């Protein structure tokens, strides 16, 4: 699989952990994309980041569940964070240290001209994510950041949702807020 990533790749809560090509080569952080088996093989092969592993979910990559992420955390011996990237390699959603879902953009207001990034009824970017198992959560995250999150739900969800990319002002407010 070929993936294009826009660097620096930063986790919003850990800006000092910015993943740049040099840092990735130095082993501080790993930014990986692939199936669970491929990621487990990377850990077994001896890849040992010192700070974190960022698992990048792109529209055509399989989504890792909580159990798989926890197993990778054990294998790599560092925290594993999920990042949701669009087809152009831009950050769309991210997991914080609370691991309570993916922080994402806002719901599309009625009649909005904003381009939705994904939705259950039309899956705009075609992510391979089991949408019927996610809910859109508006309550503040345990990390204290406001904004909406995609949270896994054991019960199936039949409620359609559409999520838009946040504006630059909204994203800055979330990061500072």
C-alpha positions as protocol buffer text, in pm:
chain_id: "A"
residue {
  index: 1
  type: UNK
  ca { x: 0 y: 0 z: 0 }
}
residue {
  index: 2
  type: UNK
  ca { x: 125 y: 349 z: -79 }
}
residue {
  index: 3
  type: UNK
  ca { x: 40 y: 634 z: 157 }
}
residue {
  index: 4
  type: UNK
  ca { x: 119 y: 1001 z: 135 }
}
residue {
  index: 5
  type: UNK
  ca { x: 160 y: 1182 z: 468 }
}
residue {
  index: 6
  type: UNK
  ca { x: 185 y: 1553 z: 527 }
}
residue {
  index: 7
  type: UNK
  ca { x: 462 y: 1626 z: 775 }
}
residue {
  index: 8
  type: UNK
  ca { x: 503 y: 1726 z: 1046 }
}
residue {
  index: 9
  type: UNK
  ca { x: 241 y: 1485 z: 1176 }
}
residue {
  index: 10
  type: UNK
  ca { x: 148 y: 1610 z: 1522 }
}
residue {
  index: 11
  type: UNK
  ca { x: -81 y: 1466 z: 1782 }
}
residue {
  index: 12
  type: UNK
  ca { x: -281 y: 1768 z: 1903 }
}
residue {
  index: 13
  type: UNK
  ca { x: -215 y: 1694 z: 2271 }
}
residue {
  index: 14
  type: UNK
  ca { x: 154 y: 1610 z: 2230 }
}
residue {
  index: 15
  type: UNK
  ca { x: 295 y: 1874 z: 1993 }
}
residue {
  index: 16
  type: UNK
  ca { x: 649 y: 1803 z: 2112 }
}
residue {
  index: 17
  type: UNK
  ca { x: 604 y: 1451 z: 1974 }
}
residue {
  index: 18
  type: UNK
  ca { x: 573 y: 1577 z: 1618 }
}
residue {
  index: 19
  type: UNK
  ca { x: 645 y: 1292 z: 1381 }
}
residue {
  index: 20
  type: UNK
  ca { x: 883 y: 1411 z: 1112 }
}
residue {
  index: 21
  type: UNK
  ca { x: 1068 y: 1186 z: 869 }
}
residue {
  index: 22
  type: UNK
  ca { x: 1388 y: 1232 z: 1075 }
}
residue {
  index: 23
  type: UNK
  ca { x: 1218 y: 1152 z: 1405 }
}
residue {
  index: 24
  type: UNK
  ca { x: 1045 y: 849 z: 1260 }
}
residue {
  index: 25
  type: UNK
  ca { x: 1379 y: 723 z: 1133 }
}
residue {
  index: 26
  type: UNK
  ca { x: 1531 y: 789 z: 1477 }
}
residue {
  index: 27
  type: UNK
  ca { x: 1277 y: 562 z: 1646 }
}
residue {
  index: 28
  type: UNK
  ca { x: 1123 y: 816 z: 1883 }
}
residue {
  index: 29
  type: UNK
  ca { x: 773 y: 777 z: 1738 }
}
residue {
  index: 30
  type: UNK
  ca { x: 636 y: 536 z: 1484 }
}
residue {
  index: 31
  type: UNK
  ca { x: 362 y: 629 z: 1239 }
}
residue {
  index: 32
  type: UNK
  ca { x: 228 y: 309 z: 1088 }
}
residue {
  index: 33
  type: UNK
  ca { x: -54 y: 207 z: 861 }
}
residue {
  index: 34
  type: UNK
  ca { x: -162 y: -146 z: 788 }
}
residue {
  index: 35
  type: UNK
  ca { x: -354 y: -444 z: 913 }
}
residue {
  index: 36
  type: UNK
  ca { x: -324 y: -566 z: 1270 }
}
residue {
  index: 37
  type: UNK
  ca { x: -112 y: -858 z: 1149 }
}
residue {
  index: 38
  type: UNK
  ca { x: 129 y: -625 z: 967 }
}
residue {
  index: 39
  type: UNK
  ca { x: 163 y: -401 z: 1273 }
}
residue {
  index: 40
  type: UNK
  ca { x: 217 y: -702 z: 1501 }
}
residue {
  index: 41
  type: UNK
  ca { x: 490 y: -825 z: 1265 }
}
residue {
  index: 42
  type: UNK
  ca { x: 661 y: -484 z: 1291 }
}
residue {
  index: 43
  type: UNK
  ca { x: 665 y: -517 z: 1671 }
}
residue {
  index: 44
  type: UNK
  ca { x: 789 y: -875 z: 1652 }
}
residue {
  index: 45
  type: UNK
  ca { x: 1063 y: -764 z: 1410 }
}
residue {
  index: 46
  type: UNK
  ca { x: 1201 y: -541 z: 1685 }
}
residue {
  index: 47
  type: UNK
  ca { x: 1075 y: -192 z: 1600 }
}
residue {
  index: 48
  type: UNK
  ca { x: 1096 y: -13 z: 1935 }
}
residue {
  index: 49
  type: UNK
  ca { x: 983 y: 348 z: 1949 }
}
residue {
  index: 50
  type: UNK
  ca { x: 1069 y: 529 z: 2270 }
}
residue {
  index: 51
  type: UNK
  ca { x: 757 y: 747 z: 2299 }
}
residue {
  index: 52
  type: UNK
  ca { x: 448 y: 642 z: 2101 }
}
residue {
  index: 53
  type: UNK
  ca { x: 300 y: 458 z: 1806 }
}
residue {
  index: 54
  type: UNK
  ca { x: 51 y: 643 z: 1587 }
}
residue {
  index: 55
  type: UNK
  ca { x: -168 y: 401 z: 1388 }
}
residue {
  index: 56
  type: UNK
  ca { x: -289 y: 586 z: 1082 }
}
residue {
  index: 57
  type: UNK
  ca { x: -633 y: 493 z: 952 }
}
residue {
  index: 58
  type: UNK
  ca { x: -682 y: 601 z: 593 }
}
residue {
  index: 59
  type: UNK
  ca { x: -997 y: 555 z: 387 }
}
residue {
  index: 60
  type: UNK
  ca { x: -872 y: 223 z: 251 }
}
residue {
  index: 61
  type: UNK
  ca { x: -702 y: 79 z: 561 }
}
residue {
  index: 62
  type: UNK
  ca { x: -873 y: -157 z: 806 }
}
residue {
  index: 63
  type: UNK
  ca { x: -983 y: -7 z: 1137 }
}
residue {
  index: 64
  type: UNK
  ca { x: -824 y: -145 z: 1455 }
}
residue {
  index: 65
  type: UNK
  ca { x: -1049 y: -213 z: 1751 }
}
residue {
  index: 66
  type: UNK
  ca { x: -970 y: -146 z: 2117 }
}
residue {
  index: 67
  type: UNK
  ca { x: -850 y: -501 z: 2180 }
}
residue {
  index: 68
  type: UNK
  ca { x: -612 y: -491 z: 1888 }
}
residue {
  index: 69
  type: UNK
  ca { x: -482 y: -148 z: 1991 }
}
residue {
  index: 70
  type: UNK
  ca { x: -424 y: -271 z: 2348 }
}
residue {
  index: 71
  type: UNK
  ca { x: -238 y: -577 z: 2217 }
}
residue {
  index: 72
  type: UNK
  ca { x: -15 y: -351 z: 2006 }
}
residue {
  index: 73
  type: UNK
  ca { x: 49 y: -136 z: 2314 }
}
residue {
  index: 74
  type: UNK
  ca { x: 173 y: -450 z: 2493 }
}
residue {
  index: 75
  type: UNK
  ca { x: 388 y: -551 z: 2195 }
}
residue {
  index: 76
  type: UNK
  ca { x: 549 y: -210 z: 2140 }
}
residue {
  index: 77
  type: UNK
  ca { x: 557 y: -120 z: 2514 }
}
residue {
  index: 78
  type: UNK
  ca { x: 453 y: 240 z: 2441 }
}
residue {
  index: 79
  type: UNK
  ca { x: 111 y: 409 z: 2408 }
}
residue {
  index: 80
  type: UNK
  ca { x: -70 y: 348 z: 2079 }
}
residue {
  index: 81
  type: UNK
  ca { x: -287 y: 628 z: 1940 }
}
residue {
  index: 82
  type: UNK
  ca { x: -527 y: 611 z: 1646 }
}
residue {
  index: 83
  type: UNK
  ca { x: -515 y: 886 z: 1385 }
}
residue {
  index: 84
  type: UNK
  ca { x: -779 y: 924 z: 1114 }
}
residue {
  index: 85
  type: UNK
  ca { x: -634 y: 1069 z: 792 }
}
residue {
  index: 86
  type: UNK
  ca { x: -819 y: 1169 z: 479 }
}
residue {
  index: 87
  type: UNK
  ca { x: -716 y: 1056 z: 131 }
}
residue {
  index: 88
  type: UNK
  ca { x: -473 y: 1348 z: 107 }
}
residue {
  index: 89
  type: UNK
  ca { x: -293 y: 1259 z: 432 }
}
residue {
  index: 90
  type: UNK
  ca { x: -452 y: 1538 z: 640 }
}
residue {
  index: 91
  type: UNK
  ca { x: -549 y: 1476 z: 1002 }
}
residue {
  index: 92
  type: UNK
  ca { x: -926 y: 1431 z: 1035 }
}
residue {
  index: 93
  type: UNK
  ca { x: -959 y: 1266 z: 1377 }
}
residue {
  index: 94
  type: UNK
  ca { x: -727 y: 1169 z: 1660 }
}
residue {
  index: 95
  type: UNK
  ca { x: -727 y: 972 z: 1980 }
}
residue {
  index: 96
  type: UNK
  ca { x: -615 y: 1143 z: 2301 }
}
residue {
  index: 97
  type: UNK
  ca { x: -452 y: 995 z: 2610 }
}
residue {
  index: 98
  type: UNK
  ca { x: -797 y: 913 z: 2755 }
}
residue {
  index: 99
  type: UNK
  ca { x: -861 y: 665 z: 2470 }
}
residue {
  index: 100
  type: UNK
  ca { x: -1230 y: 755 z: 2474 }
}
residue {
  index: 101
  type: UNK
  ca { x: -1292 y: 776 z: 2101 }
}
residue {
  index: 102
  type: UNK
  ca { x: -1161 y: 987 z: 1816 }
}
residue {
  index: 103
  type: UNK
  ca { x: -1179 y: 1367 z: 1844 }
}
residue {
  index: 104
  type: UNK
  ca { x: -1325 y: 1483 z: 1512 }
}
residue {
  index: 105
  type: UNK
  ca { x: -1478 y: 1779 z: 1333 }
}
residue {
  index: 106
  type: UNK
  ca { x: -1825 y: 1914 z: 1399 }
}
residue {
  index: 107
  type: UNK
  ca { x: -2166 y: 1790 z: 1289 }
}
residue {
  index: 108
  type: UNK
  ca { x: -2273 y: 1943 z: 959 }
}
residue {
  index: 109
  type: UNK
  ca { x: -2534 y: 2211 z: 1026 }
}
residue {
  index: 110
  type: UNK
  ca { x: -2853 y: 2187 z: 821 }
}
residue {
  index: 111
  type: UNK
  ca { x: -2802 y: 2349 z: 482 }
}
residue {
  index: 112
  type: UNK
  ca { x: -2428 y: 2367 z: 541 }
}
residue {
  index: 113
  type: UNK
  ca { x: -2198 y: 2428 z: 246 }
}
residue {
  index: 114
  type: UNK
  ca { x: -1916 y: 2251 z: 432 }
}
residue {
  index: 115
  type: UNK
  ca { x: -1784 y: 1934 z: 273 }
}
residue {
  index: 116
  type: UNK
  ca { x: -1863 y: 1639 z: 499 }
}
residue {
  index: 117
  type: UNK
  ca { x: -1566 y: 1416 z: 572 }
}
residue {
  index: 118
  type: UNK
  ca { x: -1779 y: 1111 z: 637 }
}
residue {
  index: 119
  type: UNK
  ca { x: -2132 y: 1001 z: 716 }
}
residue {
  index: 120
  type: UNK
  ca { x: -2315 y: 677 z: 776 }
}
residue {
  index: 121
  type: UNK
  ca { x: -2555 y: 721 z: 493 }
}
residue {
  index: 122
  type: UNK
  ca { x: -2302 y: 799 z: 221 }
}
residue {
  index: 123
  type: UNK
  ca { x: -1955 y: 735 z: 369 }
}
residue {
  index: 124
  type: UNK
  ca { x: -1809 y: 1027 z: 175 }
}
residue {
  index: 125
  type: UNK
  ca { x: -1446 y: 918 z: 189 }
}
residue {
  index: 126
  type: UNK
  ca { x: -1517 y: 546 z: 203 }
}
residue {
  index: 127
  type: UNK
  ca { x: -1353 y: 466 z: 539 }
}
residue {
  index: 128
  type: UNK
  ca { x: -1355 y: 97 z: 629 }
}
residue {
  index: 129
  type: UNK
  ca { x: -1494 y: 167 z: 975 }
}
residue {
  index: 130
  type: UNK
  ca { x: -1795 y: -20 z: 1119 }
}
residue {
  index: 131
  type: UNK
  ca { x: -2016 y: 291 z: 1141 }
}
residue {
  index: 132
  type: UNK
  ca { x: -2303 y: 95 z: 1291 }
}
residue {
  index: 133
  type: UNK
  ca { x: -2086 y: 47 z: 1602 }
}
residue {
  index: 134
  type: UNK
  ca { x: -1997 y: 413 z: 1659 }
}
residue {
  index: 135
  type: UNK
  ca { x: -2189 y: 697 z: 1818 }
}
residue {
  index: 136
  type: UNK
  ca { x: -2123 y: 1066 z: 1786 }
}
residue {
  index: 137
  type: UNK
  ca { x: -2052 y: 1186 z: 2141 }
}
residue {
  index: 138
  type: UNK
  ca { x: -2081 y: 1556 z: 2229 }
}
residue {
  index: 139
  type: UNK
  ca { x: -2004 y: 1535 z: 2601 }
}
residue {
  index: 140
  type: UNK
  ca { x: -1657 y: 1660 z: 2698 }
}
residue {
  index: 141
  type: UNK
  ca { x: -1387 y: 1396 z: 2687 }
}
residue {
  index: 142
  type: UNK
  ca { x: -1207 y: 1285 z: 3004 }
}
residue {
  index: 143
  type: UNK
  ca { x: -904 y: 1475 z: 2871 }
}
residue {
  index: 144
  type: UNK
  ca { x: -1106 y: 1796 z: 2912 }
}
residue {
  index: 145
  type: UNK
  ca { x: -1114 y: 1892 z: 2545 }
}
residue {
  index: 146
  type: UNK
  ca { x: -1450 y: 2005 z: 2406 }
}
residue {
  index: 147
  type: UNK
  ca { x: -1588 y: 1895 z: 2073 }
}
residue {
  index: 148
  type: UNK
  ca { x: -1733 y: 1582 z: 1927 }
}
residue {
  index: 149
  type: UNK
  ca { x: -1585 y: 1233 z: 1932 }
}
residue {
  index: 150
  type: UNK
  ca { x: -1657 y: 908 z: 1756 }
}
residue {
  index: 151
  type: UNK
  ca { x: -1699 y: 652 z: 2034 }
}
residue {
  index: 152
  type: UNK
  ca { x: -1730 y: 275 z: 1992 }
}
residue {
  index: 153
  type: UNK
  ca { x: -2061 y: 130 z: 2113 }
}
residue {
  index: 154
  type: UNK
  ca { x: -2121 y: -240 z: 2181 }
}
residue {
  index: 155
  type: UNK
  ca { x: -2485 y: -195 z: 2076 }
}
residue {
  index: 156
  type: UNK
  ca { x: -2555 y: -127 z: 1714 }
}
residue {
  index: 157
  type: UNK
  ca { x: -2648 y: 229 z: 1623 }
}
residue {
  index: 158
  type: UNK
  ca { x: -2903 y: 304 z: 1355 }
}
residue {
  index: 159
  type: UNK
  ca { x: -2885 y: 684 z: 1382 }
}
residue {
  index: 160
  type: UNK
  ca { x: -2737 y: 844 z: 1068 }
}
residue {
  index: 161
  type: UNK
  ca { x: -2463 y: 1102 z: 1119 }
}
residue {
  index: 162
  type: UNK
  ca { x: -2262 y: 1338 z: 903 }
}
residue {
  index: 163
  type: UNK
  ca { x: -1944 y: 1497 z: 1028 }
}
residue {
  index: 164
  type: UNK
  ca { x: -1767 y: 1794 z: 871 }
}
residue {
  index: 165
  type: UNK
  ca { x: -1407 y: 1897 z: 899 }
}
residue {
  index: 166
  type: UNK
  ca { x: -1373 y: 2180 z: 1152 }
}
residue {
  index: 167
  type: UNK
  ca { x: -1284 y: 2527 z: 1037 }
}
residue {
  index: 168
  type: UNK
  ca { x: -937 y: 2656 z: 1119 }
}
residue {
  index: 169
  type: UNK
  ca { x: -1086 y: 2872 z: 1398 }
}
residue {
  index: 170
  type: UNK
  ca { x: -1271 y: 2574 z: 1550 }
}
residue {
  index: 171
  type: UNK
  ca { x: -958 y: 2358 z: 1541 }
}
residue {
  index: 172
  type: UNK
  ca { x: -747 y: 2631 z: 1708 }
}
residue {
  index: 173
  type: UNK
  ca { x: -1015 y: 2677 z: 1974 }
}
residue {
  index: 174
  type: UNK
  ca { x: -1018 y: 2300 z: 2043 }
}
residue {
  index: 175
  type: UNK
  ca { x: -641 y: 2285 z: 2073 }
}
residue {
  index: 176
  type: UNK
  ca { x: -610 y: 2593 z: 2295 }
}
residue {
  index: 177
  type: UNK
  ca { x: -936 y: 2543 z: 2483 }
}
